[in-house]
GROMACS .gro file of C-alpha atoms in nm:
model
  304
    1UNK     CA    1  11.284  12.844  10.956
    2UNK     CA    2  11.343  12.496  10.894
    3UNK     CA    3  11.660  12.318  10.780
    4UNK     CA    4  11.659  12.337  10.440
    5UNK     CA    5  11.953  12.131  10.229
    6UNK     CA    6  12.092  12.152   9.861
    7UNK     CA    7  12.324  11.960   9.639
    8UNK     CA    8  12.481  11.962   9.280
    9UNK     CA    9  12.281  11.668   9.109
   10UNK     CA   10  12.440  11.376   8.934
   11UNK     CA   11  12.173  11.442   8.643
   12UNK     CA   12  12.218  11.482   8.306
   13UNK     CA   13  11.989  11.717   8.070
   14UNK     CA   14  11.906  11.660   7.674
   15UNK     CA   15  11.855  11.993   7.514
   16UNK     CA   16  11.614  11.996   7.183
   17UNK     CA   17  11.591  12.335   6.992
   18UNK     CA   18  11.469  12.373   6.624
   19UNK     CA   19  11.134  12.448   6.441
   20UNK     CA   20  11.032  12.079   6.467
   21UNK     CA   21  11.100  11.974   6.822
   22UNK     CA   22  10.768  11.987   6.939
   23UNK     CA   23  10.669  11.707   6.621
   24UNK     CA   24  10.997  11.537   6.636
   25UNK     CA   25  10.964  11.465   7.030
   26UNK     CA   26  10.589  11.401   6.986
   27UNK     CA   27  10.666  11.049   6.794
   28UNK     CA   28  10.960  10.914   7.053
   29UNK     CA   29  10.831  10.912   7.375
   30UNK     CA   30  10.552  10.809   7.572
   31UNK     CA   31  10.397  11.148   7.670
   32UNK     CA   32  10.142  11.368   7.522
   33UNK     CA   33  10.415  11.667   7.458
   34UNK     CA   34  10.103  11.889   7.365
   35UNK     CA   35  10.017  11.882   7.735
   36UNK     CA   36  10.351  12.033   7.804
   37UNK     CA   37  10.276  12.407   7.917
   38UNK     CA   38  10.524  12.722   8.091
   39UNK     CA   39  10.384  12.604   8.392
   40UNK     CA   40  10.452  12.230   8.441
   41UNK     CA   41  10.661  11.928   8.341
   42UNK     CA   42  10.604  11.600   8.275
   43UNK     CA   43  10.759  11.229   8.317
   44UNK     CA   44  10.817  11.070   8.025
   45UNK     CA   45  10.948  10.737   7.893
   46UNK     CA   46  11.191  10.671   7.572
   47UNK     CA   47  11.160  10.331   7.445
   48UNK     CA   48  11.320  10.109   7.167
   49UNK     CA   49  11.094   9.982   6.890
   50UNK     CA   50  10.951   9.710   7.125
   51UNK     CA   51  10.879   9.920   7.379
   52UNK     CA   52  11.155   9.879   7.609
   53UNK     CA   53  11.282  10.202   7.816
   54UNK     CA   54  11.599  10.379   7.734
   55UNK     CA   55  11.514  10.656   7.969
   56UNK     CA   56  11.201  10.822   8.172
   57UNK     CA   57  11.276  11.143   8.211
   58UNK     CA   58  11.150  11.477   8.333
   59UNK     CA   59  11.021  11.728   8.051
   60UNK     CA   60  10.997  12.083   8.075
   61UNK     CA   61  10.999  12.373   7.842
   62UNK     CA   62  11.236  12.673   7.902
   63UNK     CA   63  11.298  12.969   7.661
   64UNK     CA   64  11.333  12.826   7.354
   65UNK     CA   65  11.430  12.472   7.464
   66UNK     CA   66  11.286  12.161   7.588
   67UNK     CA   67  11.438  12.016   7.850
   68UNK     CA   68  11.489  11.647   7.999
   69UNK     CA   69  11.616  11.545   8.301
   70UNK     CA   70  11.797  11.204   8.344
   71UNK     CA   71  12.055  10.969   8.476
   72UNK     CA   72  12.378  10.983   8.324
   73UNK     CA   73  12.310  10.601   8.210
   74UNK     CA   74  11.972  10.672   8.095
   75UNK     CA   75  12.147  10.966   7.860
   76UNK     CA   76  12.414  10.751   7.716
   77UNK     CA   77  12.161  10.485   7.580
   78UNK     CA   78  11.863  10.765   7.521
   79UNK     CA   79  12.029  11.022   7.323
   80UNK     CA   80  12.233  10.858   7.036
   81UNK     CA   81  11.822  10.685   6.954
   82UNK     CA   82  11.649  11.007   7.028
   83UNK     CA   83  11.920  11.167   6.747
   84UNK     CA   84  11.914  10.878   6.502
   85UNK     CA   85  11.615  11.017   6.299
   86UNK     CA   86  11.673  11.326   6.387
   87UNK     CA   87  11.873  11.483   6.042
   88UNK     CA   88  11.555  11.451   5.874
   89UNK     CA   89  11.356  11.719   6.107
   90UNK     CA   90  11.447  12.107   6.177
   91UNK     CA   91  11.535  11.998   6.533
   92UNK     CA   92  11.902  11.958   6.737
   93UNK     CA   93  11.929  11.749   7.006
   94UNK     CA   94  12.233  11.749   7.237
   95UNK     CA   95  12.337  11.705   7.582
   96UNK     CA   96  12.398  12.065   7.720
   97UNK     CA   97  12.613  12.127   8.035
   98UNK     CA   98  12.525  12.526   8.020
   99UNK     CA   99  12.255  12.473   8.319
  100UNK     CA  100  12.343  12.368   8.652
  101UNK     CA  101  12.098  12.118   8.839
  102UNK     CA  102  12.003  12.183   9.185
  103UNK     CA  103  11.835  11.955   9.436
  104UNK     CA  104  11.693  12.146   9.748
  105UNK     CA  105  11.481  11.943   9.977
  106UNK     CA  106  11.367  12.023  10.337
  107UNK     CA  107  11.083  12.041  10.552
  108UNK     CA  108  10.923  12.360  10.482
  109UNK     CA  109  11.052  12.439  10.169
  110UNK     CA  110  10.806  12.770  10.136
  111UNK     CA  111  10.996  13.058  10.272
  112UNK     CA  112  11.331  12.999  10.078
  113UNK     CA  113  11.107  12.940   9.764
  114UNK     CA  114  10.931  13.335   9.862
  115UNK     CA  115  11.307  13.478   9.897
  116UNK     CA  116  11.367  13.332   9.564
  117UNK     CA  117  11.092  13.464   9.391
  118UNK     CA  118  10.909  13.095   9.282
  119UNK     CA  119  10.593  13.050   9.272
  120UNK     CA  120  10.433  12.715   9.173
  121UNK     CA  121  10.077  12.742   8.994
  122UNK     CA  122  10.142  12.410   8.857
  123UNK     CA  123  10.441  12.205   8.921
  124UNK     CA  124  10.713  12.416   8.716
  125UNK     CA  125  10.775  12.793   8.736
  126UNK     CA  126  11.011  13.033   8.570
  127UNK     CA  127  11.225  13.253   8.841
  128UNK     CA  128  11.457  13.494   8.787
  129UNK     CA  129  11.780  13.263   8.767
  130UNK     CA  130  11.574  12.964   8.556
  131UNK     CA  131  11.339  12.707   8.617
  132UNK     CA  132  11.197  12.489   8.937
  133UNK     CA  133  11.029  12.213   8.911
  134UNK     CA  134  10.802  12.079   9.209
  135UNK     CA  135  10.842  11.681   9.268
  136UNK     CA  136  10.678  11.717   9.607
  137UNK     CA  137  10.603  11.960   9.890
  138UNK     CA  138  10.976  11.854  10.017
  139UNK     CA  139  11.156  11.848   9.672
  140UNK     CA  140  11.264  12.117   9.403
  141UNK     CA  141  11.534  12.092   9.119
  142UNK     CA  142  11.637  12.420   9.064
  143UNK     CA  143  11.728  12.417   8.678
  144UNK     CA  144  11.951  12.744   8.687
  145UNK     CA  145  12.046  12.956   8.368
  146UNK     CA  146  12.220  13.181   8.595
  147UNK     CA  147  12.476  13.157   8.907
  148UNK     CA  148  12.235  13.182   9.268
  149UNK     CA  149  12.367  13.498   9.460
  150UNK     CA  150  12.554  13.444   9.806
  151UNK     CA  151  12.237  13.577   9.971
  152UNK     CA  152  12.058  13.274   9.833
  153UNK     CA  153  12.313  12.991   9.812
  154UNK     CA  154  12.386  13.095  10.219
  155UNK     CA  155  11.988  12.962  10.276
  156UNK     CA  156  12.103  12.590  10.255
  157UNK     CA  157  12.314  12.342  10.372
  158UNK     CA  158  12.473  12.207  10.148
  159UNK     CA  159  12.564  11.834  10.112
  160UNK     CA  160  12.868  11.723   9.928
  161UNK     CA  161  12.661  11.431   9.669
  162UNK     CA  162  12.336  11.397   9.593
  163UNK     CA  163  12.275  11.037   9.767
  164UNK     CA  164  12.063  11.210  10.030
  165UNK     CA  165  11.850  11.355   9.746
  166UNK     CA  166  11.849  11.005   9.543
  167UNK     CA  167  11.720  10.815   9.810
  168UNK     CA  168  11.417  11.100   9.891
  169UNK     CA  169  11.376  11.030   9.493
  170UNK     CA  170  11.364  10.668   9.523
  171UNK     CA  171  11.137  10.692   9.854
  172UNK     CA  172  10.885  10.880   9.644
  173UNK     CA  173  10.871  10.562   9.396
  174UNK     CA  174  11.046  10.833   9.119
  175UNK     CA  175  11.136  10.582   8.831
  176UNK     CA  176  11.531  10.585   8.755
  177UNK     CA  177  11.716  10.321   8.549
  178UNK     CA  178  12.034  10.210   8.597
  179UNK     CA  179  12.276  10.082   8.331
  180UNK     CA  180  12.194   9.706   8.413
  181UNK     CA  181  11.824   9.851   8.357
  182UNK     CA  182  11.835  10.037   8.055
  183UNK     CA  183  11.650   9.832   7.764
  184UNK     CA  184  11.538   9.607   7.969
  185UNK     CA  185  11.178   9.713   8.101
  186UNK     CA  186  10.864   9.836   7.914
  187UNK     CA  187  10.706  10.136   8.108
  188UNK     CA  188  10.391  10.017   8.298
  189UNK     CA  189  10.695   9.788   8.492
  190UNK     CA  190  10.846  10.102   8.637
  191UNK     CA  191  10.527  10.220   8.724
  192UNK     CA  192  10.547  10.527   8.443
  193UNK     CA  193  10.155  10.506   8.375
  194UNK     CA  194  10.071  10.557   8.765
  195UNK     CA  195  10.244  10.885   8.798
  196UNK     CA  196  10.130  11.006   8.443
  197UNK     CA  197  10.418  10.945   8.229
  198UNK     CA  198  10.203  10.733   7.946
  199UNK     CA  199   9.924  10.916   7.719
  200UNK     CA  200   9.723  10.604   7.571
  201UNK     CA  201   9.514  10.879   7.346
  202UNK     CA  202   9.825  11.068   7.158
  203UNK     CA  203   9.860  10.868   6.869
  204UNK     CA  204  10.165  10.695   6.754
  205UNK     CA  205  10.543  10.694   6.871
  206UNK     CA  206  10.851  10.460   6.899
  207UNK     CA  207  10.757  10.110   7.135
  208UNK     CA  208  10.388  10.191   7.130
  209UNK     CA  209  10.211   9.865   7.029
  210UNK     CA  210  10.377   9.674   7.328
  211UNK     CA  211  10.274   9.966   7.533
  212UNK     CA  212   9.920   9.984   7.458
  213UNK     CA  213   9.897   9.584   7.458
  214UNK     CA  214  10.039   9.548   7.798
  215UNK     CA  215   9.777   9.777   7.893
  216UNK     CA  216   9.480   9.615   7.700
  217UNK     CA  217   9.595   9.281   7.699
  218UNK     CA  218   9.657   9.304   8.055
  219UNK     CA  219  10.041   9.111   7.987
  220UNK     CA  220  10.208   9.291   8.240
  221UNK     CA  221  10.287   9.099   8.550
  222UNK     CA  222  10.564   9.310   8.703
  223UNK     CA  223  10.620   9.643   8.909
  224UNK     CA  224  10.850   9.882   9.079
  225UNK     CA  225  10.867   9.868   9.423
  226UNK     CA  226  11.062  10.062   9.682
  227UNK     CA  227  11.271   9.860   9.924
  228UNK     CA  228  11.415   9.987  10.286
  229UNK     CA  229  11.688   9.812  10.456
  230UNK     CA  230  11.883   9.868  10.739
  231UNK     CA  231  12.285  10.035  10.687
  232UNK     CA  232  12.481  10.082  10.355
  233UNK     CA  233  12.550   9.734  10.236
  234UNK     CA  234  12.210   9.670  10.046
  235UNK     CA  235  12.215   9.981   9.843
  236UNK     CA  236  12.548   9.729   9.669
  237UNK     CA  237  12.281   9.500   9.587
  238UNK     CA  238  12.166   9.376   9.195
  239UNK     CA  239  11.858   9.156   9.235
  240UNK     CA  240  11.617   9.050   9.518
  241UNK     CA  241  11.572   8.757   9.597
  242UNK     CA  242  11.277   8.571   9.836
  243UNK     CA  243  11.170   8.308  10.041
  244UNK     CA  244  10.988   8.009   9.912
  245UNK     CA  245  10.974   7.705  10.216
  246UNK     CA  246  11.333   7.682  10.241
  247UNK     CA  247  11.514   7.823   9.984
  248UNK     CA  248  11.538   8.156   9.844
  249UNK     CA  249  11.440   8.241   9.469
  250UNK     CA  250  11.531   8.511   9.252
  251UNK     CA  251  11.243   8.770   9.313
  252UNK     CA  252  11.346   9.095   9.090
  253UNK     CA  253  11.614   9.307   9.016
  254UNK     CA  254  11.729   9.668   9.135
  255UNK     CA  255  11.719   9.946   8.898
  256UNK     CA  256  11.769  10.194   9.101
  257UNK     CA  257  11.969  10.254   9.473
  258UNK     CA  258  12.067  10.474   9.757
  259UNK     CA  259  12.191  10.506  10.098
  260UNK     CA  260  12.039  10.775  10.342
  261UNK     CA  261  12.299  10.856  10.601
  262UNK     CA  262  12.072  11.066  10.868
  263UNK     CA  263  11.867  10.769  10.925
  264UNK     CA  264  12.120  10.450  10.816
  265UNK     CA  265  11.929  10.321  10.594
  266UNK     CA  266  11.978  10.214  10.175
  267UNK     CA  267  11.654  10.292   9.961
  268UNK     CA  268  11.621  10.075   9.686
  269UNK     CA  269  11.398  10.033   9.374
  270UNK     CA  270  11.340   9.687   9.227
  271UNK     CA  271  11.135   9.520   8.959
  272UNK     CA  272  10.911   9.216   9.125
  273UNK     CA  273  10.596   9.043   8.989
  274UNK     CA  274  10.321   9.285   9.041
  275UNK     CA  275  10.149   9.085   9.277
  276UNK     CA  276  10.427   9.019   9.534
  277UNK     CA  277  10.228   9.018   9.906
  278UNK     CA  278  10.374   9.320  10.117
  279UNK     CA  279  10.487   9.141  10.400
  280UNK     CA  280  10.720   8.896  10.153
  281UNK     CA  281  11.027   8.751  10.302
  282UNK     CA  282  11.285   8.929  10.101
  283UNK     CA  283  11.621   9.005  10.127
  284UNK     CA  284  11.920   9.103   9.889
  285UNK     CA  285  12.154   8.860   9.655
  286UNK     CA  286  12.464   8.930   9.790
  287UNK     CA  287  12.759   8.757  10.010
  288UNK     CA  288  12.621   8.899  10.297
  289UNK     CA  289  12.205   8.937  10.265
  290UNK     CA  290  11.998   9.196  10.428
  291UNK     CA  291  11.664   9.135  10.495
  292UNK     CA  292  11.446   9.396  10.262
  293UNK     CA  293  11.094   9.551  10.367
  294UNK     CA  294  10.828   9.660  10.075
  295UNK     CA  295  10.769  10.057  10.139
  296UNK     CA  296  10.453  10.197  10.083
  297UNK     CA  297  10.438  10.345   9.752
  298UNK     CA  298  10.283  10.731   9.729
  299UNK     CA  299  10.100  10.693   9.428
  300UNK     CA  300   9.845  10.361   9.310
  301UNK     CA  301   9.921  10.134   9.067
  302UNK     CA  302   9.665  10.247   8.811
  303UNK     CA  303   9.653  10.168   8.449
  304UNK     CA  304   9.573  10.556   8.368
   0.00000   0.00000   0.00000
C-alpha cells in the first residue's frame, strides 16, 4: 500500500438549514444549486453586487444541511453578506464547528477509501462517519460528523498543518482568496468558469450582470495562474512582478500561497493578464526576488 497522509484543515464551513435554503442560496452565488445532488459538490463563487468575489467555495449537501467549504478569510467577508438578506427567508446560516475537516492525499488513495467504506459515483459520497468529497484521484476532504476509529486514523500519516495539502490545492489551479484578495476579483479572473463554478443559464443572483458581461463582452483580460519557485521565501510574496527590457513591472498579485516541504518548493497562485506568454521572466516583489515559473494548469481556460 502506498503512503497515504492526512491533516486537520485550516478550512472553515457555512452551514444553511431552513425550508428556503435551496431558494435563498439559489440568488447569491454563481452556481446552478439545482444541479447540486447526494452524490456530488460543486465550486461556487459569492460576489458583491458588482460582481466581485467574497468567496468560491465548495458546496455539498449533507443531511439536512448545505455545506460550504472555505478559507477562514473568505468566511469572514462571505458570511455576514450571505446573512444580510437572510431574516426575510425560512433559512439560518451560520458558521458551524460541529464537523471536523480532513485532508487525505496520497498516491493510491483506493484501498484506504475501500476500508472506509467510500465509494465515489460522482465526486461526493456519504460514508458511515460523513461525507468525502473527490478533488482528484490524489485528494479527499473527509467532512466527518463522527470521530474516525483508531483502526482508521492508524492508515495515515499524519502531518502537523495543512501546507502540504494547500500547496497540492494550489498545484491543481483550486481557486482560494486571501484577505488582500477578497472583493477584489470577479470570477472568470480566478478561473471559476473553467472548472464549472459559473452557470450562465440559472437566472439571476447577486454580481451577475458583470458576470455575464465579462463573458459576452469579452472584458476580461486577467487569469489565475499557478507559480513554482524554488525554497520557502516566495510563498512570503504579495504581487509578481516581470521583466520588460530592463526593468521589472508589476505583473499580478498572489491570492493564494504555499510551501511544499518534500520537494522545497512554494506554490503560488497569482492574478496576471490572461495572455501572459508561459515562458515570462517573472519573479516575486520582495527584498530578496525569486525567479517564478508559470505551471501548467490541469484544466483549460474555457468560457463554459
Amino acid at each position: 500500500m502506498s503512503q497515504i497522509y492526512a491533516c486537520q484543515l485550516s478550512d472553515k464551513l457555512i452551514e444553511l438549514t431552513g425550508a428556503d435554503k435551496k431558494s435563498y442560496l439559489h440568488g447569491q452565488i454563481t452556481q446552478d444549486i439545482n444541479l447540486l445532488k447526494e452524490d456530488n459538490f460543486l465550486w461556487a463563487g459569492h460576489c458583491s453586487g458588482k460582481g466581485k468575489l467574497w468567496a468560491v467555495s465548495k458546496l455539498f449537501s449533507f443531511e439536512d444541511s448545505y455545506l460550504n467549504i472555505l478559507s477562514s478569510d473568505e468566511l469572514s467577508a462571505s458570511l455576514p453578506e450571505l446573512k444580510k438578506y437572510a431574516v426575510f427567508a425560512k433559512v439560518t446560516i451560520a458558521e458551524t464547528t460541529e464537523y471536523q475537516l480532513i485532508g487525505l492525499y496520497g498516491d493510491d488513495l483506493q484501498p484506504v477509501l475501500d476500508q472506509m467504506g467510500i465509494e465515489f459515483v460522482g465526486n461526493a459520497a456519504t460514508f458511515s462517519y460523513g461525507k468525502a468529497l473527490k478533488l482528484s484521484e490524489q485528494r479527499v476532504i473527509l467532512c466527518l460528523s463522527k470521530t474516525l476509529p483508531e483502526s482508521l486514523t492508524s492508515l495515515f500519516t499524519w502531518r502537523e498543518d495543512d501546507s502540504e495539502w494547500q500547496s497540492l490545492s494550489i498545484k491543481d489551479g483550486e481557486p482560494r482568496l486571501n484577505h488582500t484578495a477578497v472583493g477584489e476579483y470577479v470570477p472568470q479572473m480566478v478561473n471559476l468558469q473553467a472548472i464549472g463554478g459559473i452557470s450562465f443559464t440559472k437566472g439571476c443572483y447577486t454580481g451577475q450582470e458583470t458576470v455575464a458581461r465579462m463573458k459576452y463582452l469579452g472584458k476580461n483580460k486577467r487569469a489565475m495562474f499557478v507559480l513554482s519557485a524554488p525554497g520557502q521565501t516566495a510563498s512570503l510574496a504579495e504581487e509578481i512582478e516581470q521583466q520588460v527590457s530592463e526593468n521589472w513591472r508589476r505583473a499580478g498579485k498572489v491570492i493564494a500561497s504555499a510551501y511544499h516541504a518534500p520537494s522545497d518548493t512554494s506554490y503560488l497562485l497569482a492574478v496576471m493578464p490572461n495572455d501572459i506568454e508561459q515562458d515570462a521572466a517573472l519573479r516575486s516583489k520582495q527584498e530578496s526576488p525569486e525567479r517564478v515559473t508559470i505551471e501548467p494548469l490541469p484544466y483549460t481556460l474555457s468560457d463554459n
